[in-house]
Every structure is written in structure tokens, then in C-alpha cells.
Coordinates of N, CA and C in Angstrom, one line a residue:
V1 N 87.9 117.4 154.7 CA 88.2 116.0 154.4 C 87.5 115.6 153.1
S2 N 88.2 115.0 152.2 CA 87.7 114.5 150.9 C 87.5 113.0 151.1
Q3 N 86.3 112.6 150.9 CA 86.0 111.2 151.2 C 85.2 110.6 150.0
S4 N 85.7 109.4 149.5 CA 85.0 108.8 148.4 C 85.0 107.2 148.6
R5 N 85.6 106.7 149.6 CA 85.7 105.3 149.7 C 84.8 104.8 150.9
Y6 N 84.4 103.6 150.8 CA 83.5 103.0 151.8 C 84.2 102.9 153.2
W7 N 85.5 102.6 153.2 CA 86.2 102.3 154.4 C 87.2 103.5 154.6
G8 N 87.7 103.5 155.8 CA 88.7 104.5 156.1 C 88.2 105.7 157.0
I9 N 86.9 105.9 156.8 CA 86.3 107.0 157.6 C 86.3 106.6 159.1
D10 N 86.2 105.4 159.4 CA 86.3 104.9 160.8 C 87.7 105.3 161.4
M11 N 88.7 105.1 160.7 CA 90.1 105.5 161.1 C 90.2 107.0 161.3
L12 N 89.6 107.8 160.4 CA 89.6 109.2 160.5 C 88.8 109.6 161.8
F13 N 87.7 109.0 162.0 CA 86.9 109.4 163.2 C 87.6 109.0 164.5
S14 N 88.3 107.9 164.5 CA 89.1 107.5 165.6 C 90.2 108.5 165.9
L15 N 90.9 109.0 164.9 CA 91.9 110.0 165.0 C 91.3 111.3 165.7
L16 N 90.1 111.7 165.3 CA 89.5 112.9 165.8 C 89.0 112.7 167.2
E17 N 88.5 111.5 167.5 CA 88.0 111.3 168.9 C 89.1 111.3 169.9
G18 N 90.3 110.9 169.5 CA 91.5 110.9 170.4 C 92.3 112.2 170.6
Q19 N 91.9 113.2 169.9 CA 92.6 114.5 169.9 C 92.5 115.2 171.3
A20 N 93.6 115.7 171.8 CA 93.6 116.5 173.0 C 93.1 117.9 172.8
F21 N 93.2 118.4 171.6 CA 92.7 119.7 171.2 C 91.2 119.8 171.6
P22 N 90.8 120.9 172.2 CA 89.3 121.0 172.6 C 88.4 120.9 171.4
K23 N 87.5 120.0 171.5 CA 86.6 119.6 170.4 C 85.7 120.8 170.0
E24 N 85.4 121.7 170.9 CA 84.5 122.8 170.6 C 85.3 123.9 169.8
N25 N 86.6 123.7 169.6 CA 87.4 124.7 168.9 C 87.7 124.4 167.5
Y26 N 87.1 123.3 167.0 CA 87.4 123.0 165.6 C 86.1 122.4 164.9
E27 N 86.1 122.4 163.6 CA 85.0 121.8 162.9 C 85.6 120.8 161.9
V28 N 84.8 119.9 161.5 CA 85.3 118.9 160.4 C 84.4 119.2 159.2
I29 N 85.0 119.5 158.1 CA 84.3 119.7 156.9 C 84.5 118.5 156.1
L30 N 83.4 117.7 155.9 CA 83.5 116.4 155.3 C 82.7 116.3 154.0
C31 N 83.4 116.5 152.9 CA 82.7 116.4 151.6 C 82.8 114.9 151.1
D32 N 81.7 114.3 151.1 CA 81.6 112.8 151.0 C 80.8 112.3 149.8
K33 N 81.4 111.7 148.9 CA 80.8 111.1 147.7 C 79.7 110.1 148.2
L34 N 79.8 109.5 149.3 CA 78.9 108.5 149.9 C 78.0 109.2 150.9
H35 N 77.7 110.5 150.8 CA 76.9 111.2 151.8 C 75.6 110.6 152.0
E36 N 74.9 110.2 151.0 CA 73.5 109.7 151.1 C 73.5 108.3 151.9
I37 N 74.6 107.5 151.7 CA 74.6 106.2 152.4 C 74.9 106.4 153.9
R38 N 75.7 107.3 154.3 CA 76.2 107.4 155.6 C 75.9 108.7 156.4
K39 N 74.9 109.5 155.9 CA 74.7 110.8 156.5 C 74.1 110.6 157.9
Y40 N 73.3 109.6 158.2 CA 72.8 109.4 159.5 C 73.8 108.9 160.5
A41 N 74.7 108.1 160.0 CA 75.8 107.5 160.9 C 76.8 108.7 161.2
V42 N 77.1 109.5 160.3 CA 78.0 110.6 160.5 C 77.4 111.6 161.5
K43 N 76.1 111.9 161.3 CA 75.4 112.8 162.3 C 75.4 112.2 163.7
R44 N 75.1 110.9 163.8 CA 75.1 110.3 165.1 C 76.5 110.4 165.7
W45 N 77.5 110.1 165.0 CA 78.9 110.1 165.5 C 79.2 111.6 165.9
S46 N 78.8 112.6 165.1 CA 79.1 114.0 165.5 C 78.4 114.3 166.8
L47 N 77.2 113.9 167.0 CA 76.5 114.2 168.3 C 77.1 113.4 169.5
E48 N 77.4 112.2 169.3 CA 78.0 111.4 170.3 C 79.3 111.8 170.8
N49 N 80.1 112.4 169.9 CA 81.5 112.9 170.2 C 81.6 114.4 170.4
N50 N 80.5 115.1 170.3 CA 80.5 116.5 170.4 C 81.5 117.2 169.5
I51 N 81.6 116.7 168.3 CA 82.5 117.3 167.2 C 81.6 117.8 166.1
N52 N 81.8 119.1 165.8 CA 81.0 119.8 164.8 C 81.4 119.3 163.4
V53 N 80.5 118.6 162.7 CA 80.8 118.1 161.4 C 79.8 118.7 160.4
D54 N 80.4 119.3 159.3 CA 79.6 119.8 158.2 C 79.8 118.7 157.1
H55 N 78.8 117.9 157.0 CA 78.9 116.7 156.1 C 78.0 116.9 154.9
F56 N 78.5 116.9 153.7 CA 77.7 117.2 152.5 C 78.3 116.4 151.3
K57 N 77.5 116.3 150.3 CA 77.9 115.6 149.1 C 78.5 116.6 148.1
P58 N 79.5 116.2 147.3 CA 80.1 117.1 146.4 C 79.2 117.6 145.3
K59 N 79.4 118.8 144.8 CA 78.5 119.3 143.7 C 78.8 118.6 142.4
N60 N 80.1 118.2 142.2 CA 80.5 117.6 141.0 C 80.7 116.1 141.2
I61 N 79.7 115.3 141.0 CA 79.8 113.9 141.2 C 80.0 113.2 139.8
S62 N 81.1 112.4 139.8 CA 81.3 111.6 138.6 C 81.8 110.2 139.0
E63 N 82.2 109.4 138.1 CA 82.7 108.1 138.5 C 84.1 108.2 139.1
Y64 N 84.8 109.3 138.8 CA 86.1 109.5 139.3 C 86.1 110.5 140.6
H65 N 87.0 110.3 141.4 CA 87.1 111.1 142.6 C 87.9 112.4 142.2
K66 N 87.3 113.5 142.4 CA 88.0 114.8 142.0 C 88.4 115.5 143.2
H67 N 89.6 115.1 143.7 CA 90.1 115.7 145.0 C 90.2 117.2 145.0
S68 N 90.8 117.8 144.0 CA 90.9 119.3 144.0 C 89.6 120.0 144.1
S69 N 88.7 119.5 143.3 CA 87.3 120.2 143.3 C 86.7 120.0 144.7
I70 N 86.8 118.8 145.2 CA 86.2 118.6 146.6 C 86.9 119.4 147.6
L71 N 88.2 119.5 147.6 CA 88.9 120.3 148.5 C 88.5 121.8 148.4
N72 N 88.3 122.3 147.2 CA 87.8 123.7 147.1 C 86.5 123.9 147.7
E73 N 85.6 122.9 147.6 CA 84.3 123.0 148.2 C 84.4 123.0 149.7
C74 N 85.3 122.2 150.3 CA 85.5 122.2 151.7 C 86.0 123.6 152.2
L75 N 87.0 124.2 151.4 CA 87.6 125.4 151.8 C 86.5 126.5 151.8
E76 N 85.6 126.5 150.8 CA 84.5 127.5 150.7 C 83.6 127.4 152.0
R77 N 83.4 126.2 152.6 CA 82.5 126.1 153.7 C 83.2 126.3 155.1
A78 N 84.5 126.3 155.1 CA 85.2 126.3 156.3 C 85.0 127.7 157.0
N79 N 84.9 127.7 158.3 CA 84.7 128.9 159.1 C 85.9 129.3 160.0
G80 N 86.9 128.4 160.1 CA 88.0 128.6 161.1 C 89.0 129.5 160.6
K81 N 90.0 129.8 161.5 CA 91.1 130.6 161.2 C 92.2 129.9 160.4
Y82 N 92.3 128.6 160.7 CA 93.3 127.7 160.1 C 92.6 126.5 159.5
C83 N 93.3 125.9 158.5 CA 92.8 124.7 157.8 C 93.8 123.6 157.8
I84 N 93.4 122.4 158.1 CA 94.2 121.3 158.0 C 93.5 120.3 157.1
V85 N 94.2 119.9 156.1 CA 93.6 118.9 155.1 C 94.1 117.5 155.4
I86 N 93.2 116.6 155.7 CA 93.5 115.2 156.0 C 92.6 114.3 155.1
G87 N 93.0 113.1 155.1 CA 92.2 112.1 154.3 C 91.8 111.0 155.1
D88 N 91.0 110.1 154.5 CA 90.6 108.8 155.2 C 91.9 108.0 155.4
Y89 N 91.8 107.0 156.1 CA 92.9 106.1 156.4 C 94.1 106.9 157.0
T90 N 93.7 107.9 157.8 CA 94.7 108.7 158.5 C 94.7 108.5 160.0
W91 N 95.9 108.3 160.6 CA 96.0 108.2 162.0 C 97.1 109.2 162.5
A92 N 96.9 109.7 163.7 CA 97.9 110.7 164.2 C 97.9 110.6 165.7
E93 N 99.0 111.0 166.3 CA 99.1 111.1 167.8 C 98.0 112.0 168.3
S94 N 97.7 111.9 169.6 CA 96.6 112.6 170.2 C 96.9 114.1 170.3
D95 N 98.2 114.5 170.2 CA 98.5 115.9 170.2 C 98.7 116.6 168.9
W96 N 98.3 115.9 167.8 CA 98.5 116.3 166.5 C 97.8 117.6 166.1
L97 N 96.6 117.8 166.5 CA 95.9 119.1 166.2 C 96.6 120.2 167.0
N98 N 97.0 119.9 168.3 CA 97.7 120.9 169.1 C 99.0 121.4 168.4
W99 N 99.7 120.4 167.8 CA 101.0 120.8 167.1 C 100.7 121.7 166.0
H100 N 99.7 121.4 165.2 CA 99.3 122.2 164.0 C 98.9 123.6 164.5
Y101 N 98.1 123.7 165.5 CA 97.6 125.0 166.1 C 98.8 125.8 166.5
R102 N 99.7 125.2 167.3 CA 100.9 126.0 167.8 C 101.8 126.5 166.7
Y103 N 102.0 125.7 165.7 CA 102.8 126.1 164.6 C 102.2 127.3 163.8
N104 N 100.9 127.1 163.6 CA 100.1 128.2 162.8 C 100.1 129.5 163.6
E105 N 99.9 129.4 164.9 CA 99.9 130.6 165.8 C 101.2 131.3 165.7
K106 N 102.3 130.6 165.4 CA 103.7 131.3 165.3 C 103.9 131.7 163.9
G107 N 103.0 131.5 163.0 CA 103.1 132.0 161.6 C 103.8 131.0 160.7
Y108 N 103.9 129.7 161.1 CA 104.5 128.7 160.3 C 103.4 127.8 159.7
C109 N 103.7 127.2 158.6 CA 102.9 126.2 158.0 C 103.5 124.8 158.3
L110 N 102.7 123.9 158.9 CA 103.3 122.6 159.2 C 102.7 121.5 158.2
S111 N 103.7 120.8 157.6 CA 103.3 119.7 156.8 C 103.5 118.5 157.7
A112 N 102.4 117.7 157.8 CA 102.5 116.6 158.7 C 103.5 115.6 158.3
P113 N 104.3 115.1 159.2 CA 105.3 114.0 158.9 C 104.5 112.8 158.7
Q114 N 105.0 111.9 157.9 CA 104.3 110.7 157.6 C 105.2 109.5 157.9
N115 N 104.6 108.5 158.5 CA 105.3 107.2 158.6 C 104.9 106.4 157.5
V116 N 105.8 105.9 156.7 CA 105.5 105.1 155.6 C 106.0 103.7 156.0
Y117 N 105.0 102.8 156.0 CA 105.3 101.4 156.5 C 105.8 100.6 155.4
T118 N 106.7 99.6 155.7 CA 107.2 98.7 154.7 C 106.1 97.9 154.1
L119 N 106.1 97.7 152.8 CA 105.1 96.9 152.1 C 105.5 95.4 152.3
P120 N 104.6 94.6 152.1 CA 104.9 93.1 152.2 C 106.0 92.7 151.2
K121 N 106.7 91.7 151.6 CA 107.8 91.2 150.7 C 107.2 90.7 149.4
L122 N 107.9 91.0 148.3 CA 107.5 90.6 147.0 C 108.2 89.2 146.7
K123 N 107.9 88.7 145.5 CA 108.5 87.5 145.1 C 110.0 87.6 145.2
D124 N 110.7 86.6 145.3 CA 112.2 86.6 145.5 C 112.9 87.3 144.4
N125 N 112.4 87.2 143.2 CA 113.1 87.8 142.0 C 112.9 89.3 141.9
L126 N 112.1 89.9 142.8 CA 111.8 91.3 142.7 C 112.4 92.1 143.9
I127 N 112.9 93.3 143.6 CA 113.4 94.1 144.7 C 112.2 94.8 145.4
Q128 N 112.5 95.0 146.7 CA 111.4 95.6 147.6 C 110.9 96.9 147.0
P129 N 109.6 97.3 147.2 CA 109.0 98.5 146.7 C 109.8 99.7 147.3
I130 N 109.7 100.9 146.6 CA 110.5 102.0 147.0 C 109.5 103.1 147.4
S131 N 109.9 103.9 148.4 CA 109.0 105.0 148.9 C 109.8 106.3 148.6
T132 N 109.1 107.4 148.2 CA 109.7 108.7 148.0 C 110.0 109.4 149.3
F133 N 109.5 108.8 150.4 CA 109.7 109.4 151.7 C 111.0 108.8 152.3
N134 N 111.7 107.9 151.6 CA 112.9 107.3 152.0 C 114.0 108.3 151.9
E135 N 114.9 108.4 152.9 CA 116.0 109.4 152.8 C 117.0 109.0 151.7
Y136 N 117.0 107.8 151.2 CA 117.9 107.4 150.1 C 117.2 107.5 148.8
F137 N 116.3 108.4 148.6 CA 115.5 108.4 147.3 C 116.4 108.5 146.1
D138 N 117.4 109.2 146.0 CA 118.3 109.3 144.8 C 118.8 107.9 144.4
H139 N 119.3 107.2 145.4 CA 119.7 105.8 145.2 C 118.6 104.9 144.8
D140 N 117.4 105.2 145.3 CA 116.3 104.3 145.0 C 115.8 104.4 143.6
I141 N 116.0 105.5 142.9 CA 115.6 105.7 141.5 C 116.2 104.5 140.7
H142 N 117.5 104.2 141.0 CA 118.1 103.1 140.3 C 117.4 101.8 140.6
L143 N 117.0 101.6 141.9 CA 116.3 100.4 142.3 C 114.9 100.3 141.6
I144 N 114.3 101.4 141.4 CA 113.0 101.4 140.7 C 113.2 100.8 139.3
F145 N 114.2 101.3 138.6 CA 114.4 100.8 137.3 C 114.8 99.3 137.3
Q146 N 115.6 99.0 138.3 CA 115.9 97.5 138.4 C 114.7 96.7 138.7
N147 N 113.8 97.2 139.4 CA 112.5 96.5 139.7 C 111.7 96.3 138.4
I148 N 111.7 97.4 137.6 CA 111.0 97.3 136.3 C 111.6 96.2 135.4
I149 N 112.9 96.2 135.4 CA 113.7 95.3 134.5 C 113.3 93.8 135.0
N150 N 113.4 93.7 136.3 CA 113.0 92.3 136.9 C 111.6 91.9 136.6
I151 N 110.7 92.8 136.6 CA 109.3 92.5 136.3 C 109.2 92.1 134.8
L152 N 109.9 92.8 133.9 CA 109.8 92.5 132.5 C 110.5 91.2 132.2
Q153 N 111.5 90.8 132.9 CA 112.2 89.6 132.7 C 111.4 88.4 133.3
Y154 N 110.5 88.6 134.2 CA 109.8 87.6 134.9 C 108.8 87.0 133.9

């Protein structure tokens, strides 16, 4: 897990607490830019929930979040057979880790499906935001340009 924001880690922890997959069968590798601020809270959470957490600060700290570098650090520290990359502000059904495990055991790679929620309504003269997860993406390219035109005319 690559973490650099103050919030969202609570949602991640809630996801992990609710998993049906046996907690003793996985570890959480948490590379956290805010390690110094929350290292005791993460340790307490790890002990209270019986979830093994390797919590550390990134080697390469800058004002920018370097996701690829941090992900590589996590992969270097991982001990498991399989790896699942997730981020903060993530929620999943309680069987989510089981699904990943079963797919990997069969030799498949599972990319987690995402629910993309509708954004709040914009001003009346703007078209609704577009998501690349929408099945009508080709049509939506046109709407993106229409949105840009409407913004420029406003």
C-alpha cells in the first residue's frame, strides 16, 4: 500500500478488518510518507486486529508522492506468494481477498473491478463529468470536448 495522505487509511483498515480471508495468511506492506506521525497508531491497529503490518517510511521522500518508487519498495519487502496492490480510500466486499487468492491459485491475474460513482451535478451549462470506466467511453470523448467548449464559453 502506498500512502501519502492524512485521510483514507481508516477506510483501508476497515476493508482489511472485514475480510473473510484468514488474517494470519497475509501481510500488509504499508509504505507511508506520514510514518512518523502515525507509526504508533498503525502498530496498535495491527496488534488489535491481528494483522501483520510492515509499516515504514519511503527511502525517497520529496514534496511529491512517488507511487512507482514506493510500490517498488513494498515489493522488495513482501514475503508472500502473491501481491495485491491497493490504495487508500479503498473499499471492497468481505470476500475480496478470497477472490484474488482463488484466481491467482488458478494461474490468473485479477484486476479488481471498480465502482465509479457519479460525481455531483455541475452547473446547468456544463455536461456531467465523464468516467473512462463507462461502457460508452468512445461516445464520451465527444462529450469531454463539449464540456471543454462549455467551460471556455462560460
